[in-house]
mmCIF file with all atom_site columns, C-alpha atoms in Angstrom:
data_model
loop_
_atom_site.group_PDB
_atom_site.id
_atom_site.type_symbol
_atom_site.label_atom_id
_atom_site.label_alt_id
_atom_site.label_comp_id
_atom_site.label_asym_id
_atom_site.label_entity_id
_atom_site.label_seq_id
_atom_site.pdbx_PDB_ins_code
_atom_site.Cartn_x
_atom_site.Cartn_y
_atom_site.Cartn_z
_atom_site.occupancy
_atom_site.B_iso_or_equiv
_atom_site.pdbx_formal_charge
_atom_site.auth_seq_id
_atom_site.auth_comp_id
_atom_site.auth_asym_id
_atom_site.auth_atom_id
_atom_site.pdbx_PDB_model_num
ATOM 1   C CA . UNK A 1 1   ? 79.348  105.520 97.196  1.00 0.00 ? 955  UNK A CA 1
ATOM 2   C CA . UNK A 1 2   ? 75.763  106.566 97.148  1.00 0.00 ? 956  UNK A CA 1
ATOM 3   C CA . UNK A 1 3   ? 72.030  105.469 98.301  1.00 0.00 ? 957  UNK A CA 1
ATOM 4   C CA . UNK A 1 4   ? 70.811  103.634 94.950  1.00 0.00 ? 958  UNK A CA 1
ATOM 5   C CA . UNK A 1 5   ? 67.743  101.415 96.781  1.00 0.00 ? 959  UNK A CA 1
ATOM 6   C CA . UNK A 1 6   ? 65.937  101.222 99.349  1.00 0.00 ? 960  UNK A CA 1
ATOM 7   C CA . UNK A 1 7   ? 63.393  99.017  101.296 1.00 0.00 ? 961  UNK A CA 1
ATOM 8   C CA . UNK A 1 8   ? 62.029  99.590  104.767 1.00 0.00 ? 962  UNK A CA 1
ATOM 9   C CA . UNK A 1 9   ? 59.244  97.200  106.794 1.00 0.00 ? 963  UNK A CA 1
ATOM 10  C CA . UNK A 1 10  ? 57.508  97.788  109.847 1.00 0.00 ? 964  UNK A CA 1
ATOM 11  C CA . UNK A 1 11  ? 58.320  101.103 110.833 1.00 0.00 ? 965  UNK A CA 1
ATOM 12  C CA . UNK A 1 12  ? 55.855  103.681 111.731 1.00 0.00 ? 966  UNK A CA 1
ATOM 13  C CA . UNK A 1 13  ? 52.607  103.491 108.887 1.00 0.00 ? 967  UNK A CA 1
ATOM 14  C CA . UNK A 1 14  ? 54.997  101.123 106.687 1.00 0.00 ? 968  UNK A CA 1
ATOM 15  C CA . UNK A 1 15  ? 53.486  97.605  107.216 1.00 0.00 ? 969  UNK A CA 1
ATOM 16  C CA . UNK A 1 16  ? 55.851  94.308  106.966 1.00 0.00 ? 970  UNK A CA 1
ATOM 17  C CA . UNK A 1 17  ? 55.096  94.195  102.840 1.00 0.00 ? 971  UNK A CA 1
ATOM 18  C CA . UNK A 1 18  ? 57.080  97.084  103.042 1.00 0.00 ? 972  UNK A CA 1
ATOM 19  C CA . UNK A 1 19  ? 57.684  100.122 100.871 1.00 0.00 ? 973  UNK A CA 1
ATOM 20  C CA . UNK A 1 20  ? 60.542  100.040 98.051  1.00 0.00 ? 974  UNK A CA 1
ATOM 21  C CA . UNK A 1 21  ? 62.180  102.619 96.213  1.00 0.00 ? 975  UNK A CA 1
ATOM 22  C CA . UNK A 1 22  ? 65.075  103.273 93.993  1.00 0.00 ? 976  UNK A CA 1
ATOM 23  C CA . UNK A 1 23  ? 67.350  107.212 94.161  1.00 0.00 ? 977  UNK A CA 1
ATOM 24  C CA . UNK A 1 24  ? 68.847  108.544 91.126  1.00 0.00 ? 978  UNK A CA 1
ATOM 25  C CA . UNK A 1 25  ? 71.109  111.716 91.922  1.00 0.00 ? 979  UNK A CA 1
ATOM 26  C CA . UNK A 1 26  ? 67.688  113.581 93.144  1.00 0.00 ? 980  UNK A CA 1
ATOM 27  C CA . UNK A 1 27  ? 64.831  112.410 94.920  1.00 0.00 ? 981  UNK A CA 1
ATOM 28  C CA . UNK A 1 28  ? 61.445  113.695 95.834  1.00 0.00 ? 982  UNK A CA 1
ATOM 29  C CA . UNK A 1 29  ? 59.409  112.469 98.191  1.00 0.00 ? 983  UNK A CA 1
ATOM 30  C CA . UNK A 1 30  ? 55.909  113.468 97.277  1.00 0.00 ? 984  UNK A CA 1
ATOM 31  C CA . UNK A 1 31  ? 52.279  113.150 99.363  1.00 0.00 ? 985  UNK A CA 1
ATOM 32  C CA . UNK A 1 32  ? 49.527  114.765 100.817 1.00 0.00 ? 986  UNK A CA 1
ATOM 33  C CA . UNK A 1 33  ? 50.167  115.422 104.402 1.00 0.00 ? 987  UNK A CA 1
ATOM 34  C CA . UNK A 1 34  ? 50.284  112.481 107.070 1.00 0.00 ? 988  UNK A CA 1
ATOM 35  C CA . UNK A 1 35  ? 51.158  109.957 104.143 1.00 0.00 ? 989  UNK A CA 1
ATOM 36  C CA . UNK A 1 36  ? 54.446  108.780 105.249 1.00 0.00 ? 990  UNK A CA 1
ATOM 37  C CA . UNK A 1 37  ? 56.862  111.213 103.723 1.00 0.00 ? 991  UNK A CA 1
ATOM 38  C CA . UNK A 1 38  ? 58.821  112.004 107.107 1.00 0.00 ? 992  UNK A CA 1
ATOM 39  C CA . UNK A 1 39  ? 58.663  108.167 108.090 1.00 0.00 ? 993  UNK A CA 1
ATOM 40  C CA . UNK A 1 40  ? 61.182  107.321 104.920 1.00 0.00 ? 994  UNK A CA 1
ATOM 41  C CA . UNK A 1 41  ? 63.510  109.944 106.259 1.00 0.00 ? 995  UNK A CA 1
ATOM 42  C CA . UNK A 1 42  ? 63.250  108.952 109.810 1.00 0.00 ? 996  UNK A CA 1
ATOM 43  C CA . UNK A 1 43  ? 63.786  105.653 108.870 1.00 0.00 ? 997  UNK A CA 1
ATOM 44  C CA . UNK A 1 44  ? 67.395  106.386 106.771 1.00 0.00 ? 998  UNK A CA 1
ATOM 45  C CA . UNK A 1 45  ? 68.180  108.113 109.940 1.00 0.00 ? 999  UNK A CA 1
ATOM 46  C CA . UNK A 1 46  ? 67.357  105.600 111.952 1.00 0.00 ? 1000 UNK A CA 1
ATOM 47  C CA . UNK A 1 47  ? 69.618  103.020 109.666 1.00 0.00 ? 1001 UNK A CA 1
ATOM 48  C CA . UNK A 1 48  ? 72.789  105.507 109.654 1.00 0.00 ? 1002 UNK A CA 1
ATOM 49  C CA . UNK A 1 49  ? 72.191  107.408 113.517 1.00 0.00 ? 1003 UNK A CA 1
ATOM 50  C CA . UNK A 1 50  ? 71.421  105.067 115.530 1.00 0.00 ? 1004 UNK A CA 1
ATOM 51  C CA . UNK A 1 51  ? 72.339  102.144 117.530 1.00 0.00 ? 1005 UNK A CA 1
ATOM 52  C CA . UNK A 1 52  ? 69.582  102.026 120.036 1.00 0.00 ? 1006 UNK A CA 1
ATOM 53  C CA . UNK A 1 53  ? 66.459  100.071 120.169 1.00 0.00 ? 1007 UNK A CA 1
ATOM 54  C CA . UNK A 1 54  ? 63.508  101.841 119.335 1.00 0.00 ? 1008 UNK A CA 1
ATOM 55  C CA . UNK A 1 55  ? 60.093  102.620 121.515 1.00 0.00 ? 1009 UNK A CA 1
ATOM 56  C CA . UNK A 1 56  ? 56.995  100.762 120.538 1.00 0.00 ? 1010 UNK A CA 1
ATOM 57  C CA . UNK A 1 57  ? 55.774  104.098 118.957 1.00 0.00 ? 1011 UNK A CA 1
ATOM 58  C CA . UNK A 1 58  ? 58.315  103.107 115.818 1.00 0.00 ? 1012 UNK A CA 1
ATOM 59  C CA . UNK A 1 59  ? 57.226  99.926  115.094 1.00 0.00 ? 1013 UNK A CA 1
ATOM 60  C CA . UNK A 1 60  ? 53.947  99.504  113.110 1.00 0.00 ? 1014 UNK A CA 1
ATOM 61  C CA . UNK A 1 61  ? 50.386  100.002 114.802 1.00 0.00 ? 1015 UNK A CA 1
ATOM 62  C CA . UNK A 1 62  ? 52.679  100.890 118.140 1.00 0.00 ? 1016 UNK A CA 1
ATOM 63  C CA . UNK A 1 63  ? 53.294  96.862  118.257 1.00 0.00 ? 1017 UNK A CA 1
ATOM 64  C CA . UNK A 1 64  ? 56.316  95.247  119.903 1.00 0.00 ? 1018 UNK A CA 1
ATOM 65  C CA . UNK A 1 65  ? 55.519  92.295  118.217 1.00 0.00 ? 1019 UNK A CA 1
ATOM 66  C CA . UNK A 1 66  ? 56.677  94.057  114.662 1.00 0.00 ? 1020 UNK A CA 1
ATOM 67  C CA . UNK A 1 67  ? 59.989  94.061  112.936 1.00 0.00 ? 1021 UNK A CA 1
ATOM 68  C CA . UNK A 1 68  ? 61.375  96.890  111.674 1.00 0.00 ? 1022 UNK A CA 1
ATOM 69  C CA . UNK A 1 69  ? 63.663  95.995  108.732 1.00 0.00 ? 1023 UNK A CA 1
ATOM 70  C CA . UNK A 1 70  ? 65.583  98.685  106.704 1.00 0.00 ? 1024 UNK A CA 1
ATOM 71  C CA . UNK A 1 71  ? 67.373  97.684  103.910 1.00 0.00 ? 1025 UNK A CA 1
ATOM 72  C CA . UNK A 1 72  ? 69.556  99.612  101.474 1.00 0.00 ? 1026 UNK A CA 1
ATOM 73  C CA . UNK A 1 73  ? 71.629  99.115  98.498  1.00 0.00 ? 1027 UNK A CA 1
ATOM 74  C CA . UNK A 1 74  ? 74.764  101.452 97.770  1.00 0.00 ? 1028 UNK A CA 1
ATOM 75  C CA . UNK A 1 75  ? 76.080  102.208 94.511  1.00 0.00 ? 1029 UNK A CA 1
ATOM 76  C CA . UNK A 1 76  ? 79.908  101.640 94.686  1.00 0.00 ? 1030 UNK A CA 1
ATOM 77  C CA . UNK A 1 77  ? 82.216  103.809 92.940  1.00 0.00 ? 1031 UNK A CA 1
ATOM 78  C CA . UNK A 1 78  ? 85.902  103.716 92.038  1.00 0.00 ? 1032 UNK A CA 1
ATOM 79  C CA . UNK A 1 79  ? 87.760  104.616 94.968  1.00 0.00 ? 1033 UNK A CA 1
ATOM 80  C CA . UNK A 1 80  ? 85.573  102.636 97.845  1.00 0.00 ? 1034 UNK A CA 1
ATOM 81  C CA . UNK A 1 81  ? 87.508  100.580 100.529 1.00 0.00 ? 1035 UNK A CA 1
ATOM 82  C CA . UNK A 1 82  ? 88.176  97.135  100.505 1.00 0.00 ? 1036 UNK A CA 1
ATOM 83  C CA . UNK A 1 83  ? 85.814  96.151  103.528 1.00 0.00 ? 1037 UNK A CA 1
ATOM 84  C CA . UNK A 1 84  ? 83.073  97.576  101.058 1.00 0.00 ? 1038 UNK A CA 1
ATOM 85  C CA . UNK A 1 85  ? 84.304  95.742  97.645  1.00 0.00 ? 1039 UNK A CA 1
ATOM 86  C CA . UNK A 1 86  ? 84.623  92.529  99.357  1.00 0.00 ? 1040 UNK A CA 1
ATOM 87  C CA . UNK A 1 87  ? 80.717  92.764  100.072 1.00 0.00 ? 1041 UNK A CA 1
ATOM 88  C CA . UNK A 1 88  ? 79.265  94.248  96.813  1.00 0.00 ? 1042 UNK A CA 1
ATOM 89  C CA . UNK A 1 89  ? 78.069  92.161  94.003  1.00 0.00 ? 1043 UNK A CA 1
ATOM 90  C CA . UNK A 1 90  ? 78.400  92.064  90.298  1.00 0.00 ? 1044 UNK A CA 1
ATOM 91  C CA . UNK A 1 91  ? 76.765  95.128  89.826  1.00 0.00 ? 1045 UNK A CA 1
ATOM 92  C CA . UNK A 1 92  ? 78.934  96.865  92.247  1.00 0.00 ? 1046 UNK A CA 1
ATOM 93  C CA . UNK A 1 93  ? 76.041  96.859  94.850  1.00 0.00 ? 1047 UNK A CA 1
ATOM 94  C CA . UNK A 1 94  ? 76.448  96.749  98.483  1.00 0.00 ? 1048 UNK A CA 1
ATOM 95  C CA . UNK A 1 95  ? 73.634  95.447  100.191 1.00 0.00 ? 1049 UNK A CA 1
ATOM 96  C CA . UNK A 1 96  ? 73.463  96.235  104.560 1.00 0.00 ? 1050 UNK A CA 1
ATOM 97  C CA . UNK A 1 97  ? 70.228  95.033  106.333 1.00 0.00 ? 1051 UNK A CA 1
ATOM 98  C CA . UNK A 1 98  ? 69.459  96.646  109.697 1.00 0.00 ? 1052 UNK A CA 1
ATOM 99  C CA . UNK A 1 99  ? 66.573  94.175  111.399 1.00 0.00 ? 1053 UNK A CA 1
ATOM 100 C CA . UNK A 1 100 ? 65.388  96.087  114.750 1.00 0.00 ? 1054 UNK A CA 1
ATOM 101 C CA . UNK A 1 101 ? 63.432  93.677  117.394 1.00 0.00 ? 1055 UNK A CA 1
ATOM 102 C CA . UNK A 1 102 ? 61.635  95.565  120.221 1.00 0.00 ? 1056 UNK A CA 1
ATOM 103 C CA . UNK A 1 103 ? 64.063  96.398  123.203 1.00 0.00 ? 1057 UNK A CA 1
ATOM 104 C CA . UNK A 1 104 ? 66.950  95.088  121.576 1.00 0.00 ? 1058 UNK A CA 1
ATOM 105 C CA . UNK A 1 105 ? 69.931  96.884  119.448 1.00 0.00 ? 1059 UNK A CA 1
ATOM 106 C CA . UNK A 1 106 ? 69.653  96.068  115.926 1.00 0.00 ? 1060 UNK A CA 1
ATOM 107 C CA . UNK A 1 107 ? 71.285  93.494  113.948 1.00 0.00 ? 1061 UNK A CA 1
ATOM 108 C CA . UNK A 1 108 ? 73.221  94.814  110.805 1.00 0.00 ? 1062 UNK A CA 1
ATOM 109 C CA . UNK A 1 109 ? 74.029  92.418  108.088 1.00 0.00 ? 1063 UNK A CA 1
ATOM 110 C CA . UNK A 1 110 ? 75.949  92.120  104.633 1.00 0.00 ? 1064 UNK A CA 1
ATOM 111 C CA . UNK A 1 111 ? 74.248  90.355  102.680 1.00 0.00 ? 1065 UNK A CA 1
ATOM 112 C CA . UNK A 1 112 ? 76.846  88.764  100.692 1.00 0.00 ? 1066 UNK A CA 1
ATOM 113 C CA . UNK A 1 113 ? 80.470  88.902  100.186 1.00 0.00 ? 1067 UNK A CA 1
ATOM 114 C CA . UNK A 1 114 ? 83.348  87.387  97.975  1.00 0.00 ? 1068 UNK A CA 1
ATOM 115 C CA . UNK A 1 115 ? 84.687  84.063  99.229  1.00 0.00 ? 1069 UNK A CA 1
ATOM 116 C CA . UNK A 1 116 ? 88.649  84.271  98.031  1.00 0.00 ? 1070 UNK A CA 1
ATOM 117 C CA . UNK A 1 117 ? 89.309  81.525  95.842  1.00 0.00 ? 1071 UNK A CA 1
ATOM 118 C CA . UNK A 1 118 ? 92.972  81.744  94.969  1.00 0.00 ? 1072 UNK A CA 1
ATOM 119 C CA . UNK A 1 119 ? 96.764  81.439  96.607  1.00 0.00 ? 1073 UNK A CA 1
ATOM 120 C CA . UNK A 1 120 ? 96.230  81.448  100.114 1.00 0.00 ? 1074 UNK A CA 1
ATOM 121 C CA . UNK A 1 121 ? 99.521  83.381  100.077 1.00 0.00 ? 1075 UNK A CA 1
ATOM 122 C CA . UNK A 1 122 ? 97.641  86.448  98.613  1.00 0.00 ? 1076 UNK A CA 1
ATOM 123 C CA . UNK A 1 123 ? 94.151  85.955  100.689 1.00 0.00 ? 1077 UNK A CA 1
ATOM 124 C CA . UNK A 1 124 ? 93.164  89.404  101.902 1.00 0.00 ? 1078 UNK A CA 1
ATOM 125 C CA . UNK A 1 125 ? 90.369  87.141  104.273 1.00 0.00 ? 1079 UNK A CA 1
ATOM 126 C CA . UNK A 1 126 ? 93.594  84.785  105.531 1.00 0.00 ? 1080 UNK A CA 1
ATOM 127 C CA . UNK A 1 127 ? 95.015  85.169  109.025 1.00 0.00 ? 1081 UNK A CA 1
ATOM 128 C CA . UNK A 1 128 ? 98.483  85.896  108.692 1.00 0.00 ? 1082 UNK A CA 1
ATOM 129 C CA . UNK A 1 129 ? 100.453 85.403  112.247 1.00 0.00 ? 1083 UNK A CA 1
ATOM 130 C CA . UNK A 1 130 ? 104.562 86.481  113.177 1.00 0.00 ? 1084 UNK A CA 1
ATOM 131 C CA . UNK A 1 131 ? 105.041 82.626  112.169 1.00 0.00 ? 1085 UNK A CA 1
ATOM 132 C CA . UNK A 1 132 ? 103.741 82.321  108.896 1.00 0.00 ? 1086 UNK A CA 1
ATOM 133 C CA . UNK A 1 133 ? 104.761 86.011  107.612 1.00 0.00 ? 1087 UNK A CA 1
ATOM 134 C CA . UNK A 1 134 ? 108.206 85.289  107.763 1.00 0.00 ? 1088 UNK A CA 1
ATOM 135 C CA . UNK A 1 135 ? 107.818 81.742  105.386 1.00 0.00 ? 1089 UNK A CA 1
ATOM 136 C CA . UNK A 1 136 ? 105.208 83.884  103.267 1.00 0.00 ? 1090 UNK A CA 1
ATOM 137 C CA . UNK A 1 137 ? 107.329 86.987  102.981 1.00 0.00 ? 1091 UNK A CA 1
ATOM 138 C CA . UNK A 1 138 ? 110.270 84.821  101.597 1.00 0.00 ? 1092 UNK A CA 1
ATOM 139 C CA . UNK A 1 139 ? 108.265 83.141  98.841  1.00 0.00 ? 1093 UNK A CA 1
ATOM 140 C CA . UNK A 1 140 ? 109.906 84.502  94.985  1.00 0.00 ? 1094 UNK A CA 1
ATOM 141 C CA . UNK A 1 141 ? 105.887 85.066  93.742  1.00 0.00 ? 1095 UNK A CA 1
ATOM 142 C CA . UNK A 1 142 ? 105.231 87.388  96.711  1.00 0.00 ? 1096 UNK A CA 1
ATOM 143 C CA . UNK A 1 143 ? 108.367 89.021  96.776  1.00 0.00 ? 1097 UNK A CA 1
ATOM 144 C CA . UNK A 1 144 ? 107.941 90.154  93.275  1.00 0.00 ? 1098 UNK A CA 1
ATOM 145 C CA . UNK A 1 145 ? 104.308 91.307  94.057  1.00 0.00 ? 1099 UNK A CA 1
ATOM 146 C CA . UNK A 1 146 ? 105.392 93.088  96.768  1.00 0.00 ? 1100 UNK A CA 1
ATOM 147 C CA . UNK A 1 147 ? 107.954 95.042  94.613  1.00 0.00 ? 1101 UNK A CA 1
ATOM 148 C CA . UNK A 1 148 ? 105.540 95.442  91.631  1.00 0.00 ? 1102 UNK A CA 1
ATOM 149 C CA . UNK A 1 149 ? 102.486 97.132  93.491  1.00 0.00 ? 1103 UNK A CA 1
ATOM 150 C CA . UNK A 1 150 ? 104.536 98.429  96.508  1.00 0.00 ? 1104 UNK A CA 1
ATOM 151 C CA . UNK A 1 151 ? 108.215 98.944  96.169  1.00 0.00 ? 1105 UNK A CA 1
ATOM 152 C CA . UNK A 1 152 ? 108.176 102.516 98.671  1.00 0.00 ? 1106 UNK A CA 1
ATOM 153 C CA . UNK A 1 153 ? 106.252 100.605 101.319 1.00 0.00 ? 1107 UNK A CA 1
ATOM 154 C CA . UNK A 1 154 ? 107.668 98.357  104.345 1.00 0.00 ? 1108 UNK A CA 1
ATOM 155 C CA . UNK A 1 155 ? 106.319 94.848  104.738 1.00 0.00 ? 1109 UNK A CA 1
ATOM 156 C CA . UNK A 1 156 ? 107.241 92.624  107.463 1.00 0.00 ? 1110 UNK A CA 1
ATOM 157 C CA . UNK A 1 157 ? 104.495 92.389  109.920 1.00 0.00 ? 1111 UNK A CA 1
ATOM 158 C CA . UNK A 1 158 ? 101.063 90.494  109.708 1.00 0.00 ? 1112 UNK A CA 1
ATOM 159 C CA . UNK A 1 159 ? 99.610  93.817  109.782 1.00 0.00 ? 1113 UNK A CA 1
ATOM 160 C CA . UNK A 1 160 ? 101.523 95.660  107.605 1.00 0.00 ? 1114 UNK A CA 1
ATOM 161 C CA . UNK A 1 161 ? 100.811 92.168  104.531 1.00 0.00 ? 1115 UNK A CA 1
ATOM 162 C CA . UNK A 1 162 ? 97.476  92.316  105.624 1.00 0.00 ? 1116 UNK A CA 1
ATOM 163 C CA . UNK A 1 163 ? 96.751  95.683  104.267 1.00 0.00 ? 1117 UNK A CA 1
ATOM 164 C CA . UNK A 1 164 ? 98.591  95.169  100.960 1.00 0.00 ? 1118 UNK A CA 1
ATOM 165 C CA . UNK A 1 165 ? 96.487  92.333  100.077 1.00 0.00 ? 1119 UNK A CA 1
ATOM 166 C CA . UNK A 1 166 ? 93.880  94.316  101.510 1.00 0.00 ? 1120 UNK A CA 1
ATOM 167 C CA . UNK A 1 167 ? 95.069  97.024  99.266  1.00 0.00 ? 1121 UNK A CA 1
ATOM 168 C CA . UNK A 1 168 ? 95.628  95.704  96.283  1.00 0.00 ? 1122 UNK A CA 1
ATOM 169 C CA . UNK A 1 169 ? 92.214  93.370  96.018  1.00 0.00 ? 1123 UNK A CA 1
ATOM 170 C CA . UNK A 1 170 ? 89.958  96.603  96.819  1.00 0.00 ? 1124 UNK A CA 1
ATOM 171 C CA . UNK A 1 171 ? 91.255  98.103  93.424  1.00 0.00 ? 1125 UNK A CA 1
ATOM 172 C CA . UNK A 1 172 ? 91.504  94.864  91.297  1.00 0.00 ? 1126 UNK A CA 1
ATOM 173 C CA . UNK A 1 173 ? 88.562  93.035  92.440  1.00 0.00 ? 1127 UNK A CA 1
ATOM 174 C CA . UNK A 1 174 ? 87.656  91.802  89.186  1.00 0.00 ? 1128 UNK A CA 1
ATOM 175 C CA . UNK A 1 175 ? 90.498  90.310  88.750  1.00 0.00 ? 1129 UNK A CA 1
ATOM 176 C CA . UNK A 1 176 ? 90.705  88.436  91.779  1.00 0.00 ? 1130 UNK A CA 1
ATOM 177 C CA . UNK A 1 177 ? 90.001  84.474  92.114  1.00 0.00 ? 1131 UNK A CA 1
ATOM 178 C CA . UNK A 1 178 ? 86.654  84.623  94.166  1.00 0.00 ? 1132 UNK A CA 1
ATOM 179 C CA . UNK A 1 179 ? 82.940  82.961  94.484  1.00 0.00 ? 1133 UNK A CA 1
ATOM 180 C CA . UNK A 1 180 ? 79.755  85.194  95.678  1.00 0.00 ? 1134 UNK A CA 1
ATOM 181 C CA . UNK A 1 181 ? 78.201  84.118  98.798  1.00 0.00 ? 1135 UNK A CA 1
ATOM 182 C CA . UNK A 1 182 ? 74.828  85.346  99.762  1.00 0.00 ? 1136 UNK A CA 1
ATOM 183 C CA . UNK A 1 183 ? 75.172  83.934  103.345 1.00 0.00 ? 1137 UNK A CA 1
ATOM 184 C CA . UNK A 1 184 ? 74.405  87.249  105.672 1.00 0.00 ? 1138 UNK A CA 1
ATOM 185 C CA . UNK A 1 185 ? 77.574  88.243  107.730 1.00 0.00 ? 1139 UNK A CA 1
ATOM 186 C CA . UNK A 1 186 ? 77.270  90.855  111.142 1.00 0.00 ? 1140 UNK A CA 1
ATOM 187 C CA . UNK A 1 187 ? 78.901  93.858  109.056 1.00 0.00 ? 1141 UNK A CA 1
ATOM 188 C CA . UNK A 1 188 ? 82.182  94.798  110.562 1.00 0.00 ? 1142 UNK A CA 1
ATOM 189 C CA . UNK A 1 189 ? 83.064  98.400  111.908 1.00 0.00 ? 1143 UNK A CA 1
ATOM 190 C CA . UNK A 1 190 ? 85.272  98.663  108.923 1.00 0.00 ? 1144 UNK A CA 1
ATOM 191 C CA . UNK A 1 191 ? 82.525  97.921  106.314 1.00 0.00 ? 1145 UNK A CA 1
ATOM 192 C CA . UNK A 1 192 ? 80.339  100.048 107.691 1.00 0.00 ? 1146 UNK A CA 1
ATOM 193 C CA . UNK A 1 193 ? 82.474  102.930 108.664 1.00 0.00 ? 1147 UNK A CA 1
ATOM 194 C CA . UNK A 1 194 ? 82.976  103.085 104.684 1.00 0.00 ? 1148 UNK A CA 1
ATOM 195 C CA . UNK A 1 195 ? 79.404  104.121 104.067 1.00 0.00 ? 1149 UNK A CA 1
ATOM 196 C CA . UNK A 1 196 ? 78.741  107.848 103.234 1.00 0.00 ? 1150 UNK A CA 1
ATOM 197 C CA . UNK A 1 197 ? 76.942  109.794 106.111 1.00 0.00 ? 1151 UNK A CA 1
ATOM 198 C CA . UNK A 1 198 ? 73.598  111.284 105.992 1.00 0.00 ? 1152 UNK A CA 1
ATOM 199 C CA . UNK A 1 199 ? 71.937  114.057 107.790 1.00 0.00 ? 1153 UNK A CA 1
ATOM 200 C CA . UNK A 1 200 ? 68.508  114.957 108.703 1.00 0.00 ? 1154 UNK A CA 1
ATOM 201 C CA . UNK A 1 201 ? 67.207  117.989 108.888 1.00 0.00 ? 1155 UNK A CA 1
ATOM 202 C CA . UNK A 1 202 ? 63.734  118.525 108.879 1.00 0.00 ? 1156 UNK A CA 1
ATOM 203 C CA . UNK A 1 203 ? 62.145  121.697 107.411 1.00 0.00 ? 1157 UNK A CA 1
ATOM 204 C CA . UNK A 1 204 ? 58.201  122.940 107.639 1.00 0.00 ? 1158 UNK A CA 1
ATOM 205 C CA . UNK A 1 205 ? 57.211  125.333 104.676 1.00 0.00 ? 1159 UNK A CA 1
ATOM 206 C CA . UNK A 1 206 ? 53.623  126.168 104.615 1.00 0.00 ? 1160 UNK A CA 1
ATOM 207 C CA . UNK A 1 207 ? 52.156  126.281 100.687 1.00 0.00 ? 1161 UNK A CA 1
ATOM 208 C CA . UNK A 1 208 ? 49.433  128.362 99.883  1.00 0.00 ? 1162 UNK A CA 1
ATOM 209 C CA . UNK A 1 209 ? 47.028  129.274 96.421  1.00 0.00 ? 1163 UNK A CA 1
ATOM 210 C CA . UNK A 1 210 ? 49.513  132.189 96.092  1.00 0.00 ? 1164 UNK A CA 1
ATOM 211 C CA . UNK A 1 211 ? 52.947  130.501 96.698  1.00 0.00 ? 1165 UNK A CA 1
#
């Protein structure tokens, strides 16, 4: 998984219009000094470091009555998690929303996820109890899935089916019985946890006629 685009409001010199951007596999930030550069950086920081709210020195013009929002789509690849699939759109696009009022936390949303639209016997979103499991777990069609996709693995707890399904939907999404929903969700520690991690480390190089 990988940054692929970015947009980021209110923070610093960035107005609410905001300031866009798309990352290929390099990216070069670009400007005469004071022109924002650092704020970008900051900002991704900001959306992966920390939890905190943020002094009125972040938000535009030093105002508490601006919202910060940072917003960034990642670039799934083959081997991502479930918690991410289930949240990333046609294009294989996961889109997380990070909305910072003043003296509050921020608020991080999906926006979007995959509404199952199948068996609910094979719903990775379904809440599977002791009760139902065992009724579930003796049904011929899940049986036969279960000793298909995983014959070496022991199933026979709500937690243990959960994370089949789970399992198995995260690497056949396509094929699964589902319907987009754009509705933004409070991302869970899961989805989020399956985001890559980024590091800041600002570096001053002076440039000169002869360098």
């Amino acid at each position: 998984m990988r940054i692929k685009n970015v947009k980021i409001k209110g923070f610093r010199s960035i107005n609410s219009t905001g300031v866009e951007f798309t990352v290929d596999s390099i990216a070069a930030f670009i400007g005469r000094n004071s022109a924002g550069k650092s704020n970008l950086l900051e900002a991704l920081d900001y959306f992966f470091n920390n939890n905190s709210s943020l002094p009125p020195e972040d938000h535009y013009r030093k105002s508490t009555e601006e919202v910060i929002e940072i917003t960034i789509d990642f670039q799934l690849d083959e081997e991502t998690e479930y918690d991410a699939v289930i949240h990333a759109n046609n294009e294989k696009l996961l889109r997380i929303r990070k909305t910072y009022y003043f003296g509050q936390k921020p608020e991080t949303e999906v926006l979007g996820y995959w509404k199952y639209a199948g068996d609910d016997d094979f719903n990775p979103q379904g809440k599977y109890t002791a009760t139902n499991i065992r009724r579930i777990l003796a049904v011929e069609d899940v049986q036969l899935f279960l000793s298909e996709n995983f014959p070496d693995q022991e199933v026979t707890t709500p937690a243990q089916y959960t994370a089949v399904i789970k399992q198995y939907w995260g690497k056949n999404i396509e094929n699964m019985p589902k319907e987009w929903d754009d509705t933004p969700q409070i991302a869970s520690k899961e989805t989020l946890a399956a985001l890559p991690a980024y590091y800041y480390l600002p570096v001053t190089y002076t440039v000169n006629d002869e360098t």
